[in-house]
Coordinates of C-alpha atoms in Angstrom, one line a residue:
M1 CA 47.1 -117.4 249.8
I2 CA 44.7 -114.5 249.2
E3 CA 41.8 -113.5 251.5
V4 CA 39.4 -110.6 250.6
K5 CA 37.3 -110.0 253.6
N6 CA 34.2 -107.8 253.3
V7 CA 35.9 -105.3 251.1
T8 CA 34.2 -102.2 249.9
K9 CA 35.8 -99.5 247.7
I10 CA 34.0 -96.2 247.3
F11 CA 35.2 -93.4 244.9
K12 CA 34.2 -89.8 245.4
T13 CA 33.3 -88.2 242.1
K14 CA 31.8 -84.9 241.1
N15 CA 28.4 -86.6 240.8
G16 CA 28.7 -88.1 244.2
E17 CA 30.0 -91.4 245.6
L18 CA 30.5 -94.4 243.4
T19 CA 30.7 -97.9 245.0
A20 CA 33.0 -99.8 242.7
V21 CA 33.4 -102.9 245.0
D22 CA 30.6 -103.7 247.4
H23 CA 31.2 -106.0 250.4
V24 CA 33.2 -108.7 248.5
N25 CA 34.5 -111.8 250.1
L26 CA 36.9 -114.1 248.3
S27 CA 39.3 -116.9 249.3
I28 CA 41.9 -117.9 246.7
Q29 CA 44.1 -120.9 247.3
K30 CA 47.8 -121.2 246.7
G31 CA 48.7 -122.5 243.2
E32 CA 45.2 -122.2 241.7
I33 CA 44.1 -120.1 238.7
F34 CA 41.2 -118.0 239.9
G35 CA 39.0 -116.2 237.4
I36 CA 37.0 -113.0 238.0
I37 CA 34.5 -112.3 235.3
G38 CA 32.1 -109.4 234.7
Y39 CA 31.0 -106.9 232.1
S40 CA 32.5 -103.4 232.0
G41 CA 31.8 -101.4 235.1
A42 CA 31.3 -104.6 237.2
G43 CA 34.2 -103.6 239.5
K44 CA 36.6 -106.3 238.6
S45 CA 39.5 -104.0 237.6
T46 CA 39.2 -102.1 240.9
L47 CA 39.1 -105.4 242.8
I48 CA 42.4 -106.6 241.2
R49 CA 44.1 -103.3 242.0
L50 CA 43.1 -103.8 245.6
L51 CA 45.0 -107.1 245.6
N52 CA 48.4 -105.4 245.0
G53 CA 47.8 -102.2 247.0
L54 CA 47.3 -99.9 244.0
E55 CA 44.0 -99.1 245.6
K56 CA 43.1 -99.1 249.3
P57 CA 39.7 -100.4 250.4
T58 CA 37.3 -98.0 252.0
S59 CA 36.5 -100.8 254.4
G60 CA 37.5 -104.5 254.8
S61 CA 40.9 -106.1 254.4
V62 CA 43.0 -107.7 251.7
I63 CA 45.5 -110.4 252.9
V64 CA 48.1 -111.9 250.5
N65 CA 50.3 -114.7 251.9
G66 CA 49.7 -113.6 255.4
L67 CA 50.4 -109.9 254.8
E68 CA 47.6 -107.4 255.0
I69 CA 48.2 -105.5 251.8
S70 CA 45.4 -103.1 252.6
S71 CA 47.2 -101.6 255.7
I72 CA 50.9 -101.5 254.8
K73 CA 52.6 -98.6 253.0
G74 CA 56.0 -97.2 251.9
K75 CA 58.9 -99.6 251.7
E76 CA 57.0 -102.5 253.1
L77 CA 54.3 -102.2 250.3
R78 CA 57.0 -101.8 247.6
L79 CA 58.7 -105.0 248.8
A80 CA 55.3 -106.8 248.9
R81 CA 54.5 -105.8 245.3
Q82 CA 57.7 -107.5 244.1
K83 CA 55.9 -110.8 244.9
I84 CA 52.6 -109.7 243.4
S85 CA 53.2 -109.1 239.6
M86 CA 50.7 -107.9 237.0
I87 CA 50.3 -108.2 233.3
F88 CA 48.0 -105.8 231.3
Q89 CA 45.7 -105.7 228.3
H90 CA 47.9 -103.3 226.4
F91 CA 51.2 -104.8 227.5
N92 CA 52.7 -101.6 229.0
L93 CA 56.1 -102.2 227.5
L94 CA 58.9 -99.7 227.3
W95 CA 59.1 -99.0 223.6
S96 CA 62.7 -97.7 223.6
R97 CA 63.9 -100.9 225.2
T98 CA 64.6 -104.3 223.6
V99 CA 62.8 -107.5 224.7
A100 CA 65.7 -108.4 227.0
E101 CA 65.9 -104.8 228.4
N102 CA 62.1 -104.8 229.2
I103 CA 62.4 -108.1 231.0
A104 CA 65.5 -106.9 232.9
F105 CA 63.8 -103.6 234.0
P106 CA 62.3 -104.8 237.3
L107 CA 65.5 -106.6 238.2
E108 CA 67.4 -103.3 237.7
I109 CA 65.0 -101.6 240.0
A110 CA 65.5 -104.4 242.6
G111 CA 69.3 -103.9 242.4
V112 CA 70.1 -107.4 241.0
P113 CA 73.7 -107.6 239.8
K114 CA 74.2 -107.5 236.0
E115 CA 75.5 -111.1 235.6
E116 CA 72.6 -112.5 237.6
R117 CA 70.2 -110.3 235.7
E118 CA 71.3 -111.5 232.3
K119 CA 71.0 -115.1 233.4
R120 CA 67.5 -114.6 234.7
V121 CA 66.5 -112.8 231.5
H122 CA 67.8 -115.6 229.3
E123 CA 65.8 -118.1 231.4
L124 CA 62.6 -116.1 231.1
I125 CA 63.0 -115.6 227.3
E126 CA 63.2 -119.4 227.0
L127 CA 60.3 -120.0 229.3
V128 CA 57.9 -117.8 227.4
G129 CA 58.9 -119.0 223.9
L130 CA 60.8 -115.9 222.6
S131 CA 64.1 -117.5 221.8
G132 CA 66.0 -115.4 219.2
R133 CA 63.9 -112.2 219.9
A134 CA 66.0 -110.8 222.8
D135 CA 67.3 -107.8 220.8
A136 CA 64.0 -107.0 219.1
Y137 CA 62.0 -103.9 220.0
P138 CA 58.3 -103.9 220.9
S139 CA 57.4 -102.3 217.5
Q140 CA 58.9 -105.4 215.8
L141 CA 56.7 -107.9 217.7
S142 CA 53.2 -109.3 217.2
G143 CA 50.5 -108.8 219.9
G144 CA 51.1 -112.3 221.3
Q145 CA 54.9 -111.8 221.4
K146 CA 54.4 -108.4 223.3
Q147 CA 52.2 -110.2 225.9
R148 CA 54.9 -112.9 226.3
V149 CA 57.4 -110.1 227.0
G150 CA 54.9 -108.7 229.6
I151 CA 54.6 -112.2 231.2
A152 CA 58.4 -112.7 231.3
R153 CA 58.8 -109.2 232.9
A154 CA 56.1 -110.0 235.5
L155 CA 58.0 -113.2 236.4
A156 CA 61.4 -111.6 236.7
N157 CA 61.3 -111.2 240.5
N158 CA 59.9 -114.7 241.2
P159 CA 56.5 -113.5 242.3
E160 CA 54.1 -115.6 244.3
V161 CA 51.0 -114.1 242.7
L162 CA 50.4 -113.1 239.1
L163 CA 47.5 -110.7 238.4
C164 CA 46.2 -110.7 234.8
D165 CA 44.1 -107.6 233.9
E166 CA 42.2 -108.5 230.7
A167 CA 45.5 -110.0 229.5
T168 CA 44.1 -111.5 226.3
S169 CA 41.4 -108.9 225.4
A170 CA 43.5 -107.2 222.7
L171 CA 44.5 -110.5 221.0
D172 CA 42.9 -112.6 218.3
P173 CA 41.3 -116.0 219.3
E174 CA 44.3 -118.1 218.2
T175 CA 46.8 -115.9 220.0
T176 CA 44.5 -115.8 223.0
D177 CA 44.6 -119.6 223.2
S178 CA 48.4 -119.7 223.0
I179 CA 48.8 -117.1 225.8
L180 CA 46.3 -119.1 227.9
R181 CA 48.3 -122.3 227.3
L182 CA 51.4 -120.4 228.4
L183 CA 49.8 -119.2 231.6
S184 CA 48.5 -122.7 232.4
D185 CA 52.0 -124.1 231.8
I186 CA 53.6 -121.5 234.1
N187 CA 51.0 -122.2 236.8
Q188 CA 51.9 -125.9 236.7
R189 CA 55.6 -125.5 236.4
L190 CA 56.1 -122.8 239.0
G191 CA 53.1 -123.4 241.3
L192 CA 52.2 -119.8 240.7
T193 CA 48.9 -118.4 242.0
I194 CA 47.2 -116.6 239.1
V195 CA 44.2 -114.2 239.4
L196 CA 42.7 -113.5 236.1
I197 CA 40.0 -110.9 235.2
T198 CA 38.1 -111.0 232.0
H199 CA 34.7 -110.5 230.3
E200 CA 35.1 -113.7 228.2
M201 CA 33.8 -117.0 229.5
H202 CA 36.0 -118.8 227.0
V203 CA 39.0 -117.6 229.0
I204 CA 37.5 -118.9 232.3
R205 CA 36.6 -122.2 230.7
K206 CA 40.1 -122.8 229.2
I207 CA 42.3 -122.4 232.3
C208 CA 40.6 -121.4 235.5
H209 CA 40.0 -123.8 238.4
R210 CA 37.4 -121.5 240.1
V211 CA 35.5 -118.4 239.2
A212 CA 33.8 -115.4 240.8
V213 CA 31.1 -113.6 238.8
M214 CA 30.8 -109.8 239.5
E215 CA 27.9 -107.5 238.8
A216 CA 27.6 -103.9 240.0
G217 CA 30.5 -104.3 242.4
R218 CA 29.2 -107.5 244.0
V219 CA 30.2 -111.1 243.7
V220 CA 26.9 -112.7 242.7
E221 CA 28.2 -116.2 242.2
Q222 CA 31.4 -118.2 242.7
G223 CA 32.5 -121.8 242.7
D224 CA 34.4 -124.5 240.7
V225 CA 34.2 -123.7 237.0
L226 CA 32.7 -127.0 236.1
E227 CA 30.0 -126.6 238.7
V228 CA 29.2 -123.1 237.6
F229 CA 28.9 -124.3 234.0
Q230 CA 26.7 -127.2 235.0
N231 CA 24.3 -125.2 237.2
P232 CA 24.6 -121.4 236.8
Q233 CA 22.4 -119.6 239.3
A234 CA 22.6 -115.8 238.6
E235 CA 21.1 -114.5 235.4
I236 CA 24.4 -112.9 234.4
T237 CA 26.2 -116.2 234.9
K238 CA 23.7 -117.9 232.6
N239 CA 24.5 -115.2 230.0
F240 CA 28.2 -115.8 230.3
V241 CA 27.8 -119.6 230.0
M242 CA 25.7 -119.0 226.9
Q243 CA 28.8 -117.4 225.3
V244 CA 30.5 -120.8 225.1
S245 CA 27.5 -123.2 225.0
D246 CA 25.7 -122.0 222.0
S247 CA 22.5 -121.7 224.0
R248 CA 21.0 -119.2 221.5
E249 CA 21.3 -121.8 218.8
S250 CA 19.6 -124.4 221.0
K251 CA 16.8 -122.0 221.8
E252 CA 16.2 -121.6 218.0
S253 CA 16.2 -125.3 217.6
I254 CA 13.6 -125.7 220.4
E255 CA 11.3 -123.2 218.9
H256 CA 11.6 -124.9 215.5
I257 CA 10.8 -128.3 216.9
L258 CA 7.9 -127.2 219.0
K259 CA 6.4 -125.6 215.9
N260 CA 7.0 -128.5 213.5
Y261 CA 7.1 -131.6 215.7
P262 CA 4.7 -131.1 218.6
S263 CA 4.7 -134.8 219.7
G264 CA 6.9 -136.5 222.2
K265 CA 8.8 -135.0 225.1
L266 CA 11.5 -132.4 224.8
V267 CA 14.4 -133.0 227.3
K268 CA 17.7 -131.3 228.0
L269 CA 20.4 -133.7 229.1
I270 CA 23.4 -132.4 231.1
F271 CA 26.6 -134.5 231.1
V272 CA 29.6 -133.9 233.4
G273 CA 33.0 -135.6 233.3
N274 CA 33.0 -139.2 232.0
T275 CA 29.3 -139.2 231.2
T276 CA 30.0 -137.1 228.2
E277 CA 31.8 -140.1 226.6
R278 CA 29.0 -142.7 227.0
P279 CA 26.8 -143.9 224.1
I280 CA 23.7 -142.8 225.8
I281 CA 21.4 -142.3 222.8
S282 CA 21.9 -145.7 221.3
Y283 CA 21.4 -147.3 224.7
L284 CA 18.0 -145.5 225.2
I285 CA 16.8 -146.5 221.7
K286 CA 17.6 -150.2 222.3
E287 CA 16.6 -150.5 225.9
F288 CA 13.3 -148.5 225.8
Q289 CA 12.3 -148.7 222.1
L290 CA 12.2 -144.9 221.7
D291 CA 12.5 -142.7 218.7
I292 CA 15.0 -140.0 219.5
N293 CA 15.5 -136.8 217.6
I294 CA 18.7 -134.9 218.5
L295 CA 18.0 -131.2 218.2
H296 CA 21.2 -129.6 219.6
G297 CA 24.4 -130.7 221.4
N298 CA 27.6 -129.1 222.7
I299 CA 30.6 -130.2 224.7
S300 CA 32.9 -127.8 226.5
Q301 CA 36.2 -128.6 228.2
T302 CA 37.2 -127.1 231.5
V303 CA 40.2 -127.6 233.7
N304 CA 38.2 -129.9 236.0
G305 CA 36.6 -132.0 233.2
S306 CA 34.1 -132.0 230.4
Y307 CA 30.6 -130.4 230.4
G308 CA 28.1 -131.2 227.8
T309 CA 24.5 -130.6 226.9
L310 CA 22.2 -132.4 224.5
I311 CA 18.6 -131.4 223.7
V312 CA 16.5 -134.3 222.4
Q313 CA 13.0 -135.2 221.5
L314 CA 11.9 -138.5 223.1
D315 CA 9.0 -140.2 221.3
G316 CA 7.4 -143.5 222.2
D317 CA 5.4 -145.2 224.8
S318 CA 4.9 -142.7 227.7
E319 CA 5.7 -145.3 230.3
N320 CA 9.0 -146.1 228.5
V321 CA 9.8 -142.4 228.2
E322 CA 9.5 -142.0 232.0
K323 CA 11.6 -145.1 232.6
A324 CA 14.3 -143.7 230.3
L325 CA 14.3 -140.4 232.3
E326 CA 14.7 -142.3 235.6
K327 CA 17.5 -144.4 234.1
L328 CA 19.3 -141.3 233.0
K329 CA 19.1 -139.8 236.5
S330 CA 20.5 -143.1 238.0
M331 CA 23.5 -142.6 235.6
N332 CA 24.2 -139.2 237.0
I333 CA 22.9 -137.4 233.9
K334 CA 20.9 -134.4 234.9
T335 CA 17.6 -134.1 232.9
E336 CA 15.4 -131.1 232.4
V337 CA 12.0 -131.6 230.7
I338 CA 11.5 -128.5 228.6
T339 CA 7.9 -129.3 227.5
N340 CA 5.4 -132.2 227.8
D341 CA 3.4 -133.7 225.0

């Protein structure tokens, strides 16, 4: 659906050249929700603008559904953009227009007849959960409702791709979750390809199938969300995973136990999928006659399954401890010995 091939974008500034996107390669499949995460200045906003032709690459190519967006212009580009919609952090609504009129705006531009336009607007208002608010103005809406209008407007021309530029950053956590549920529902119902940029790993974890991590204009890591959570490689990815896995708390727990309970072996267990639901601790205690002290645990849900970590202190016969670790590995539970006795 989307191919980004060796794309670089360089801006000329008064202080010299600025490389915003640096030799990026991405392949996004039809119907998936693809997340791009990075801190401010990472280049993710520039990258998403390259996907709909708002920016042209300095080198490389951007292909969307077989059409090279990076090389077309004029009427051809305008028609292509009708199939590549975008929603924004600050909604970008027309404040003098009602909800229905905001949603109808792109249909007016496209020359859709009034009767057909009104029917489509009604469908979209129902789809995004704004029944009864058609005649309200943006000033009368909550942040979440404004973003729902933005989503409905973006869907007006039946796009094939929906770009989300920090679409939940201005919202509170509860509203963010409701908007993410709506996007996930739209993805499933319409088979819409969604590309979502954010600086929050919570957003990636909630709805994305795959993720690319950006730093200083480069993609430093990419893959299935569950795999990235399970085994982050780049330091920045580890920091993002820490946002939703309470690793800081676990670090404090480790320091505390090392100081106060120096015996035994400290082990981090990593569970993926169905292994998160097994009664592992009780099994180890019974099977290997171990004393087990649970220091920290966390389970996160992703689109592709559950990911959990558990930090424990194993105390008992050293041979039994080693047997227990081998047994865990045979059960597809990754183990990481943090310290030895």
